C-alpha positions as YAML, in Angstrom:
chain: A
units: angstrom
residues:
- id: 1
  name: UNK
  ca: [-23.10, 9.68, -22.53]
- id: 2
  name: UNK
  ca: [-21.14, 7.15, -20.49]
- id: 3
  name: UNK
  ca: [-22.61, 3.64, -20.34]
- id: 4
  name: UNK
  ca: [-23.20, 3.76, -16.58]
- id: 5
  name: UNK
  ca: [-25.09, 7.07, -16.96]
- id: 6
  name: UNK
  ca: [-27.23, 5.51, -19.70]
- id: 7
  name: UNK
  ca: [-28.04, 2.54, -17.46]
- id: 8
  name: UNK
  ca: [-28.89, 4.87, -14.57]
- id: 9
  name: UNK
  ca: [-30.99, 7.32, -16.61]
- id: 10
  name: UNK
  ca: [-34.42, 5.55, -16.28]
- id: 11
  name: UNK
  ca: [-33.99, 5.33, -12.49]
- id: 12
  name: UNK
  ca: [-32.15, 8.62, -11.83]
- id: 13
  name: UNK
  ca: [-34.77, 10.01, -9.43]
- id: 14
  name: UNK
  ca: [-35.00, 6.72, -7.53]
- id: 15
  name: UNK
  ca: [-31.22, 6.51, -7.19]
- id: 16
  name: UNK
  ca: [-31.00, 10.06, -5.80]
- id: 17
  name: UNK
  ca: [-33.74, 9.31, -3.25]
- id: 18
  name: UNK
  ca: [-32.08, 5.98, -2.44]
- id: 19
  name: UNK
  ca: [-28.71, 7.63, -1.74]
- id: 20
  name: UNK
  ca: [-30.36, 9.90, 0.83]
- id: 21
  name: UNK
  ca: [-32.16, 6.95, 2.48]
- id: 22
  name: UNK
  ca: [-28.98, 4.87, 2.38]
- id: 23
  name: UNK
  ca: [-26.93, 7.56, 4.14]
- id: 24
  name: UNK
  ca: [-29.56, 7.78, 6.89]
- id: 25
  name: UNK
  ca: [-29.58, 3.97, 7.28]
- id: 26
  name: UNK
  ca: [-25.83, 4.08, 8.07]
- id: 27
  name: UNK
  ca: [-26.08, 6.65, 10.86]
- id: 28
  name: UNK
  ca: [-24.89, 5.86, 14.37]
- id: 29
  name: UNK
  ca: [-24.73, 7.57, 17.78]
- id: 30
  name: UNK
  ca: [-20.98, 6.90, 17.81]
- id: 31
  name: UNK
  ca: [-19.01, 9.72, 16.16]
- id: 32
  name: UNK
  ca: [-16.21, 7.38, 15.00]
- id: 33
  name: UNK
  ca: [-18.71, 5.22, 13.09]
- id: 34
  name: UNK
  ca: [-20.19, 8.28, 11.40]
- id: 35
  name: UNK
  ca: [-16.73, 9.53, 10.43]
- id: 36
  name: UNK
  ca: [-15.88, 6.18, 8.85]
- id: 37
  name: UNK
  ca: [-19.25, 5.72, 7.10]
- id: 38
  name: UNK
  ca: [-18.94, 9.29, 5.72]
- id: 39
  name: UNK
  ca: [-15.55, 8.28, 4.30]
- id: 40
  name: UNK
  ca: [-17.13, 5.15, 2.74]
- id: 41
  name: UNK
  ca: [-20.09, 7.01, 1.18]
- id: 42
  name: UNK
  ca: [-17.87, 9.70, -0.33]
- id: 43
  name: UNK
  ca: [-15.80, 7.02, -2.09]
- id: 44
  name: UNK
  ca: [-18.68, 4.88, -3.30]
- id: 45
  name: UNK
  ca: [-18.45, 3.00, -6.59]
- id: 46
  name: UNK
  ca: [-20.96, 2.96, -9.44]
- id: 47
  name: UNK
  ca: [-23.67, 1.43, -7.22]
- id: 48
  name: UNK
  ca: [-24.51, -1.21, -9.81]
- id: 49
  name: UNK
  ca: [-26.20, -3.45, -7.24]
- id: 50
  name: UNK
  ca: [-28.96, -1.01, -6.19]
- id: 51
  name: UNK
  ca: [-29.42, -0.24, -9.90]
- id: 52
  name: UNK
  ca: [-30.12, -3.95, -10.51]
- id: 53
  name: UNK
  ca: [-32.77, -3.80, -7.72]
- id: 54
  name: UNK
  ca: [-34.59, -0.76, -9.15]
- id: 55
  name: UNK
  ca: [-34.40, -1.78, -12.82]
- id: 56
  name: UNK
  ca: [-35.71, -5.29, -12.10]
- id: 57
  name: UNK
  ca: [-38.61, -3.97, -9.99]
- id: 58
  name: UNK
  ca: [-39.56, -1.40, -12.62]
- id: 59
  name: UNK
  ca: [-39.31, -3.87, -15.49]
- id: 60
  name: UNK
  ca: [-41.79, -6.32, -14.01]
- id: 61
  name: UNK
  ca: [-44.12, -3.76, -12.40]
- id: 62
  name: UNK
  ca: [-44.81, -1.43, -15.34]
- id: 63
  name: UNK
  ca: [-42.39, 1.24, -14.16]
- id: 64
  name: UNK
  ca: [-43.60, 1.62, -10.58]
- id: 65
  name: UNK
  ca: [-41.85, 0.71, -7.33]
- id: 66
  name: UNK
  ca: [-42.66, 0.97, -3.62]
- id: 67
  name: UNK
  ca: [-41.02, 1.45, -0.22]
- id: 68
  name: UNK
  ca: [-40.00, -2.23, -0.19]
- id: 69
  name: UNK
  ca: [-37.87, -1.61, -3.29]
- id: 70
  name: UNK
  ca: [-35.95, 1.15, -1.49]
- id: 71
  name: UNK
  ca: [-35.65, -1.13, 1.52]
- id: 72
  name: UNK
  ca: [-34.24, -3.93, -0.68]
- id: 73
  name: UNK
  ca: [-31.72, -1.59, -2.33]
- id: 74
  name: UNK
  ca: [-30.54, -0.33, 1.09]
- id: 75
  name: UNK
  ca: [-30.17, -3.87, 2.45]
- id: 76
  name: UNK
  ca: [-28.13, -4.90, -0.58]
- id: 77
  name: UNK
  ca: [-25.82, -1.88, -0.43]
- id: 78
  name: UNK
  ca: [-25.28, -2.20, 3.33]
- id: 79
  name: UNK
  ca: [-24.40, -5.90, 3.06]
- id: 80
  name: UNK
  ca: [-22.23, -5.32, -0.03]
- id: 81
  name: UNK
  ca: [-20.33, -2.49, 1.69]
- id: 82
  name: UNK
  ca: [-19.86, -4.63, 4.82]
- id: 83
  name: UNK
  ca: [-18.47, -7.50, 2.71]
- id: 84
  name: UNK
  ca: [-15.97, -5.15, 1.00]
- id: 85
  name: UNK
  ca: [-14.74, -3.85, 4.36]
- id: 86
  name: UNK
  ca: [-14.31, -7.42, 5.65]
- id: 87
  name: UNK
  ca: [-12.71, -8.58, 2.36]
- id: 88
  name: UNK
  ca: [-10.00, -5.92, 2.69]
- id: 89
  name: UNK
  ca: [-9.17, -7.24, 6.17]
- id: 90
  name: UNK
  ca: [-9.14, -10.88, 5.00]
- id: 91
  name: UNK
  ca: [-6.98, -10.03, 1.95]
- id: 92
  name: UNK
  ca: [-4.77, -7.59, 3.92]
- id: 93
  name: UNK
  ca: [-5.52, -5.06, 1.19]
- id: 94
  name: UNK
  ca: [-4.71, -1.42, 1.85]
- id: 95
  name: UNK
  ca: [-6.35, 0.12, -1.22]
- id: 96
  name: UNK
  ca: [-9.95, 0.08, -2.48]
- id: 97
  name: UNK
  ca: [-10.81, 1.85, -5.78]
- id: 98
  name: UNK
  ca: [-7.56, 3.80, -5.54]
- id: 99
  name: UNK
  ca: [-8.25, 5.06, -1.99]
- id: 100
  name: UNK
  ca: [-7.00, 3.79, 1.34]
- id: 101
  name: UNK
  ca: [-9.15, 0.95, 2.72]
- id: 102
  name: UNK
  ca: [-10.79, 1.20, 6.16]
- id: 103
  name: UNK
  ca: [-8.27, -1.24, 7.67]
- id: 104
  name: UNK
  ca: [-5.37, 0.81, 6.26]
- id: 105
  name: UNK
  ca: [-6.63, 4.00, 7.93]
- id: 106
  name: UNK
  ca: [-8.25, 2.66, 11.12]
- id: 107
  name: UNK
  ca: [-6.63, -0.80, 11.51]
- id: 108
  name: UNK
  ca: [-8.18, -4.28, 11.35]
- id: 109
  name: UNK
  ca: [-10.08, -4.27, 14.64]
- id: 110
  name: UNK
  ca: [-12.08, -1.17, 13.75]
- id: 111
  name: UNK
  ca: [-12.62, -2.36, 10.15]
- id: 112
  name: UNK
  ca: [-14.08, -5.68, 11.38]
- id: 113
  name: UNK
  ca: [-16.39, -3.84, 13.78]
- id: 114
  name: UNK
  ca: [-17.51, -1.42, 11.04]
- id: 115
  name: UNK
  ca: [-18.26, -4.39, 8.77]
- id: 116
  name: UNK
  ca: [-20.27, -6.03, 11.59]
- id: 117
  name: UNK
  ca: [-22.14, -2.77, 12.18]
- id: 118
  name: UNK
  ca: [-23.09, -2.48, 8.49]
- id: 119
  name: UNK
  ca: [-24.21, -6.14, 8.37]
- id: 120
  name: UNK
  ca: [-26.44, -5.62, 11.42]
- id: 121
  name: UNK
  ca: [-27.86, -2.41, 9.92]
- id: 122
  name: UNK
  ca: [-28.79, -4.34, 6.77]
- id: 123
  name: UNK
  ca: [-30.67, -6.92, 8.86]
- id: 124
  name: UNK
  ca: [-32.37, -4.19, 10.92]
- id: 125
  name: UNK
  ca: [-33.61, -2.33, 7.82]
- id: 126
  name: UNK
  ca: [-35.49, -5.52, 6.83]
- id: 127
  name: UNK
  ca: [-36.77, -6.24, 10.36]
- id: 128
  name: UNK
  ca: [-37.95, -2.68, 11.03]
- id: 129
  name: UNK
  ca: [-40.15, -2.90, 7.92]
- id: 130
  name: UNK
  ca: [-41.17, -6.53, 8.61]
- id: 131
  name: UNK
  ca: [-39.80, -7.47, 5.17]
- id: 132
  name: UNK
  ca: [-38.98, -11.04, 6.19]
- id: 133
  name: UNK
  ca: [-38.95, -12.30, 2.58]
- id: 134
  name: UNK
  ca: [-36.24, -9.76, 1.69]
- id: 135
  name: UNK
  ca: [-34.29, -10.72, 4.81]
- id: 136
  name: UNK
  ca: [-34.48, -14.37, 3.75]
- id: 137
  name: UNK
  ca: [-33.01, -13.53, 0.32]
- id: 138
  name: UNK
  ca: [-30.05, -11.58, 1.74]
- id: 139
  name: UNK
  ca: [-29.38, -14.10, 4.53]
- id: 140
  name: UNK
  ca: [-29.01, -16.87, 1.95]
- id: 141
  name: UNK
  ca: [-26.65, -14.65, -0.06]
- id: 142
  name: UNK
  ca: [-24.42, -13.94, 2.97]
- id: 143
  name: UNK
  ca: [-24.27, -17.67, 3.79]
- id: 144
  name: UNK
  ca: [-23.28, -18.47, 0.18]
- id: 145
  name: UNK
  ca: [-20.65, -15.71, 0.08]
- id: 146
  name: UNK
  ca: [-18.98, -17.02, 3.26]
- id: 147
  name: UNK
  ca: [-19.01, -20.62, 2.01]
- id: 148
  name: UNK
  ca: [-17.62, -19.55, -1.37]
- id: 149
  name: UNK
  ca: [-14.69, -17.74, 0.25]
- id: 150
  name: UNK
  ca: [-13.90, -20.74, 2.47]
- id: 151
  name: UNK
  ca: [-14.19, -23.16, -0.46]
- id: 152
  name: UNK
  ca: [-11.73, -21.03, -2.43]
- id: 153
  name: UNK
  ca: [-9.26, -20.98, 0.50]
- id: 154
  name: UNK
  ca: [-9.59, -24.75, 0.93]
- id: 155
  name: UNK
  ca: [-8.99, -25.42, -2.77]
- id: 156
  name: UNK
  ca: [-6.09, -22.94, -2.98]
- id: 157
  name: UNK
  ca: [-4.24, -25.05, -0.41]
- id: 158
  name: UNK
  ca: [-4.69, -28.26, -2.38]
- id: 159
  name: UNK
  ca: [-4.76, -26.81, -5.93]
- id: 160
  name: UNK
  ca: [-7.15, -29.58, -6.96]
- id: 161
  name: UNK
  ca: [-9.83, -27.32, -8.41]
- id: 162
  name: UNK
  ca: [-11.89, -28.50, -11.38]
- id: 163
  name: UNK
  ca: [-13.88, -26.28, -13.73]
- id: 164
  name: UNK
  ca: [-17.10, -27.32, -11.96]
- id: 165
  name: UNK
  ca: [-15.69, -26.45, -8.52]
- id: 166
  name: UNK
  ca: [-14.53, -23.10, -9.94]
- id: 167
  name: UNK
  ca: [-18.10, -22.36, -11.05]
- id: 168
  name: UNK
  ca: [-19.35, -23.32, -7.57]
- id: 169
  name: UNK
  ca: [-16.87, -20.89, -6.01]
- id: 170
  name: UNK
  ca: [-17.75, -17.90, -8.21]
- id: 171
  name: UNK
  ca: [-21.47, -18.69, -8.00]
- id: 172
  name: UNK
  ca: [-21.29, -18.45, -4.21]
- id: 173
  name: UNK
  ca: [-18.62, -15.77, -3.88]
- id: 174
  name: UNK
  ca: [-19.75, -13.24, -6.48]
- id: 175
  name: UNK
  ca: [-22.86, -14.25, -8.40]
- id: 176
  name: UNK
  ca: [-25.04, -14.87, -5.35]
- id: 177
  name: UNK
  ca: [-25.10, -11.18, -4.34]
- id: 178
  name: UNK
  ca: [-26.08, -10.00, -7.84]
- id: 179
  name: UNK
  ca: [-28.71, -12.78, -7.87]
- id: 180
  name: UNK
  ca: [-29.98, -11.38, -4.54]
- id: 181
  name: UNK
  ca: [-30.21, -7.86, -6.04]
- id: 182
  name: UNK
  ca: [-32.43, -8.99, -8.89]
- id: 183
  name: UNK
  ca: [-34.60, -11.38, -6.86]
- id: 184
  name: UNK
  ca: [-34.91, -8.64, -4.20]
- id: 185
  name: UNK
  ca: [-36.13, -6.16, -6.84]
- id: 186
  name: UNK
  ca: [-38.67, -8.69, -8.14]
- id: 187
  name: UNK
  ca: [-39.77, -9.74, -4.65]
- id: 188
  name: UNK
  ca: [-40.29, -6.13, -3.53]
- id: 189
  name: UNK
  ca: [-43.07, -5.57, -6.10]
- id: 190
  name: UNK
  ca: [-44.24, -9.11, -6.97]
- id: 191
  name: UNK
  ca: [-43.69, -11.33, -3.91]
- id: 192
  name: UNK
  ca: [-44.33, -15.05, -4.33]
- id: 193
  name: UNK
  ca: [-44.34, -14.74, -8.13]
- id: 194
  name: UNK
  ca: [-42.34, -16.66, -10.75]
- id: 195
  name: UNK
  ca: [-40.45, -13.40, -11.45]
- id: 196
  name: UNK
  ca: [-38.47, -13.79, -8.20]
- id: 197
  name: UNK
  ca: [-36.80, -17.03, -9.36]
- id: 198
  name: UNK
  ca: [-36.42, -15.88, -13.00]
- id: 199
  name: UNK
  ca: [-34.53, -12.79, -11.88]
- id: 200
  name: UNK
  ca: [-32.53, -14.67, -9.27]
- id: 201
  name: UNK
  ca: [-31.26, -16.80, -12.16]
- id: 202
  name: UNK
  ca: [-30.74, -13.70, -14.33]
- id: 203
  name: UNK
  ca: [-28.61, -12.06, -11.63]
- id: 204
  name: UNK
  ca: [-26.65, -15.25, -11.04]
- id: 205
  name: UNK
  ca: [-25.75, -15.52, -14.74]
- id: 206
  name: UNK
  ca: [-24.70, -11.84, -14.79]
- id: 207
  name: UNK
  ca: [-22.53, -12.47, -11.72]
- id: 208
  name: UNK
  ca: [-20.85, -15.49, -13.31]
- id: 209
  name: UNK
  ca: [-19.97, -13.42, -16.40]
- id: 210
  name: UNK
  ca: [-18.80, -10.56, -14.14]
- id: 211
  name: UNK
  ca: [-16.36, -12.77, -12.20]
- id: 212
  name: UNK
  ca: [-14.90, -14.40, -15.32]
- id: 213
  name: UNK
  ca: [-14.31, -10.88, -16.71]
- id: 214
  name: UNK
  ca: [-12.49, -10.01, -13.46]
- id: 215
  name: UNK
  ca: [-10.35, -13.16, -13.84]
- id: 216
  name: UNK
  ca: [-9.42, -12.13, -17.39]
- id: 217
  name: UNK
  ca: [-8.09, -8.77, -16.16]
- id: 218
  name: UNK
  ca: [-5.34, -10.71, -14.37]
- id: 219
  name: UNK
  ca: [-3.90, -11.62, -17.77]
- id: 220
  name: UNK
  ca: [-4.27, -8.21, -19.40]
- id: 221
  name: UNK
  ca: [-2.13, -5.10, -19.53]
- id: 222
  name: UNK
  ca: [-4.92, -2.66, -18.54]
- id: 223
  name: UNK
  ca: [-4.35, -0.63, -15.40]
- id: 224
  name: UNK
  ca: [-7.38, -1.79, -13.45]
- id: 225
  name: UNK
  ca: [-6.47, -1.09, -9.85]
- id: 226
  name: UNK
  ca: [-4.82, -4.46, -9.21]
- id: 227
  name: UNK
  ca: [-1.47, -5.61, -10.59]
- id: 228
  name: UNK
  ca: [-1.36, -8.21, -13.36]
- id: 229
  name: UNK
  ca: [-0.82, -11.70, -11.99]
- id: 230
  name: UNK
  ca: [-2.24, -10.97, -8.54]
- id: 231
  name: UNK
  ca: [-4.57, -14.00, -8.68]
- id: 232
  name: UNK
  ca: [-1.57, -16.25, -9.38]
- id: 233
  name: UNK
  ca: [0.36, -14.64, -6.52]
- id: 234
  name: UNK
  ca: [-2.61, -15.37, -4.25]
- id: 235
  name: UNK
  ca: [-2.81, -18.97, -5.57]
- id: 236
  name: UNK
  ca: [-6.32, -18.41, -6.93]
- id: 237
  name: UNK
  ca: [-7.25, -20.95, -9.58]
- id: 238
  name: UNK
  ca: [-9.13, -18.97, -12.23]
- id: 239
  name: UNK
  ca: [-10.80, -20.27, -15.39]
- id: 240
  name: UNK
  ca: [-7.98, -19.44, -17.88]
- id: 241
  name: UNK
  ca: [-5.49, -21.24, -15.61]
- id: 242
  name: UNK
  ca: [-7.77, -24.27, -15.06]
- id: 243
  name: UNK
  ca: [-8.26, -24.62, -18.83]
- id: 244
  name: UNK
  ca: [-4.50, -24.42, -19.47]
- id: 245
  name: UNK
  ca: [-3.91, -27.09, -16.80]
- id: 246
  name: UNK
  ca: [-6.48, -29.39, -18.39]
- id: 247
  name: UNK
  ca: [-4.80, -29.02, -21.81]
- id: 248
  name: UNK
  ca: [-1.29, -29.72, -20.49]
- id: 249
  name: UNK
  ca: [0.74, -32.91, -20.47]
- id: 250
  name: UNK
  ca: [2.00, -34.32, -17.14]
- id: 251
  name: UNK
  ca: [5.31, -32.46, -17.25]
- id: 252
  name: UNK
  ca: [3.74, -29.06, -17.96]
- id: 253
  name: UNK
  ca: [1.05, -29.72, -15.35]
- id: 254
  name: UNK
  ca: [3.75, -30.34, -12.73]
- id: 255
  name: UNK
  ca: [5.56, -27.15, -13.78]
- id: 256
  name: UNK
  ca: [2.34, -25.09, -13.56]
- id: 257
  name: UNK
  ca: [1.31, -26.44, -10.14]
- id: 258
  name: UNK
  ca: [4.85, -26.05, -8.82]
- id: 259
  name: UNK
  ca: [4.92, -22.45, -10.13]
- id: 260
  name: UNK
  ca: [1.70, -21.55, -8.34]
- id: 261
  name: UNK
  ca: [2.56, -23.41, -5.13]
- id: 262
  name: UNK
  ca: [6.20, -22.50, -4.69]
- id: 263
  name: UNK
  ca: [7.10, -19.65, -7.07]
- id: 264
  name: UNK
  ca: [3.96, -17.49, -7.01]
- id: 265
  name: UNK
  ca: [5.94, -14.50, -5.64]
- id: 266
  name: UNK
  ca: [8.61, -14.78, -8.36]
- id: 267
  name: UNK
  ca: [7.72, -12.04, -10.90]
- id: 268
  name: UNK
  ca: [9.59, -13.75, -13.75]
- id: 269
  name: UNK
  ca: [7.86, -17.08, -13.09]
- id: 270
  name: UNK
  ca: [4.43, -15.43, -12.83]
- id: 271
  name: UNK
  ca: [5.02, -13.78, -16.23]
- id: 272
  name: UNK
  ca: [5.96, -17.18, -17.66]
- id: 273
  name: UNK
  ca: [2.73, -18.71, -16.29]
- id: 274
  name: UNK
  ca: [0.67, -15.86, -17.80]
- id: 275
  name: UNK
  ca: [2.40, -16.32, -21.18]
- id: 276
  name: UNK
  ca: [1.80, -20.09, -21.06]
- id: 277
  name: UNK
  ca: [-1.90, -19.71, -20.19]
- id: 278
  name: UNK
  ca: [-2.29, -17.29, -23.11]
- id: 279
  name: UNK
  ca: [-0.43, -19.67, -25.43]
- id: 280
  name: UNK
  ca: [-2.71, -22.59, -24.44]
- id: 281
  name: UNK
  ca: [-5.85, -20.64, -25.33]
- id: 282
  name: UNK
  ca: [-6.96, -20.10, -21.73]
- id: 283
  name: UNK
  ca: [-8.15, -16.55, -22.38]
- id: 284
  name: UNK
  ca: [-10.20, -17.46, -25.47]
- id: 285
  name: UNK
  ca: [-11.84, -20.32, -23.58]
- id: 286
  name: UNK
  ca: [-12.73, -18.08, -20.61]
- id: 287
  name: UNK
  ca: [-14.13, -15.41, -22.95]
- id: 288
  name: UNK
  ca: [-16.34, -17.99, -24.68]
- id: 289
  name: UNK
  ca: [-17.73, -19.17, -21.31]
- id: 290
  name: UNK
  ca: [-18.28, -15.57, -20.16]
- id: 291
  name: UNK
  ca: [-20.23, -14.76, -23.34]
- id: 292
  name: UNK
  ca: [-22.27, -17.94, -22.90]
- id: 293
  name: UNK
  ca: [-23.37, -16.80, -19.41]
- id: 294
  name: UNK
  ca: [-24.13, -13.33, -20.82]
- id: 295
  name: UNK
  ca: [-26.28, -14.71, -23.64]
- id: 296
  name: UNK
  ca: [-28.18, -16.98, -21.25]
- id: 297
  name: UNK
  ca: [-28.91, -14.00, -18.99]
- id: 298
  name: UNK
  ca: [-30.16, -11.89, -21.91]
- id: 299
  name: UNK
  ca: [-32.40, -14.73, -23.11]
- id: 300
  name: UNK
  ca: [-34.32, -14.52, -19.80]
- id: 301
  name: UNK
  ca: [-35.32, -10.94, -20.70]
- id: 302
  name: UNK
  ca: [-36.88, -12.07, -24.01]
- id: 303
  name: UNK
  ca: [-40.19, -12.93, -22.32]
- id: 304
  name: UNK
  ca: [-40.64, -9.37, -21.04]
- id: 305
  name: UNK
  ca: [-42.09, -6.50, -23.11]
- id: 306
  name: UNK
  ca: [-39.76, -3.84, -24.48]
- id: 307
  name: UNK
  ca: [-39.22, -0.88, -22.17]
- id: 308
  name: UNK
  ca: [-36.50, 1.54, -21.16]
- id: 309
  name: UNK
  ca: [-35.90, -0.65, -18.07]
- id: 310
  name: UNK
  ca: [-35.37, -3.74, -20.22]
- id: 311
  name: UNK
  ca: [-33.00, -1.71, -22.43]
- id: 312
  name: UNK
  ca: [-31.07, -0.55, -19.35]
- id: 313
  name: UNK
  ca: [-30.76, -4.11, -17.98]
- id: 314
  name: UNK
  ca: [-29.57, -5.32, -21.42]
- id: 315
  name: UNK
  ca: [-27.00, -2.52, -21.42]
- id: 316
  name: UNK
  ca: [-25.98, -3.54, -17.89]
- id: 317
  name: UNK
  ca: [-25.37, -7.16, -18.90]
- id: 318
  name: UNK
  ca: [-23.32, -6.09, -21.91]
- id: 319
  name: UNK
  ca: [-21.38, -3.61, -19.75]
- id: 320
  name: UNK
  ca: [-20.45, -6.45, -17.37]
- id: 321
  name: UNK
  ca: [-18.48, -8.17, -20.15]
- id: 322
  name: UNK
  ca: [-17.31, -5.08, -22.08]
- id: 323
  name: UNK
  ca: [-15.97, -3.01, -19.16]
- id: 324
  name: UNK
  ca: [-12.31, -2.02, -19.09]
- id: 325
  name: UNK
  ca: [-11.88, -2.23, -15.31]
...
């Protein structure tokens, strides 16, 4: 059995019911919207984020969930989908998971409006059910995601990013949404409990490990849907590169910064940068940090009794760092 199927197994019924509810939550009176959302739903990914919501809720509530849990999962998936649609516009990306992106098929203006529509639907799902605590969680996540993106853009211009600033960026950009999934799951069944903060932290640590794994793909040979060296071409300062910079003498530092600033579209130069980062131990260092975040996340599960939901969450955390794409 594939790992994702194993993770999904204890919540299979809930996920099937969720998919039906999620599709209904995306419906519109405008035919064009429905055509586009149908396209999105038929090309959905693994839906890891709703799985985090359901598994967390079931783990801390003895295997039972409620309507608020479904509401939380729908909010998360709507906001996540909206952010992907907007990201493709911002990055001028024409492919998403091997398929044409919304902006490639329907142009930027429509893609932005679809993203806005999905964001508003996410907010409305919470408001219609008077789940203000869930709305508060997702609103904070959206704020963090926007700030993280802007911080990354600001630092890419100056190339003055430290390891600490890098962690701030990925915490806001990526980890905050996974943190929201887990705290949302906890909050849906045990509002105002210590579980909400414990699982917010758990999700954040998973997200940190997830993003470092993504950064490592940039230096690998695996075909993962984005070409090797794309982060360097986009002047993104990732952990392997930051570590290599910190280990370099002045001359090599100048060469590296000059390569990223002025030669980031030169394929030969990008390959040289990748080789240098590997040589300086940048990948090993990033792997060690990724595993540290993973272990810290798993340690937070130690205080909970053994169950199939705990096993699935453990499998999920390990999958985050072991995945091949």
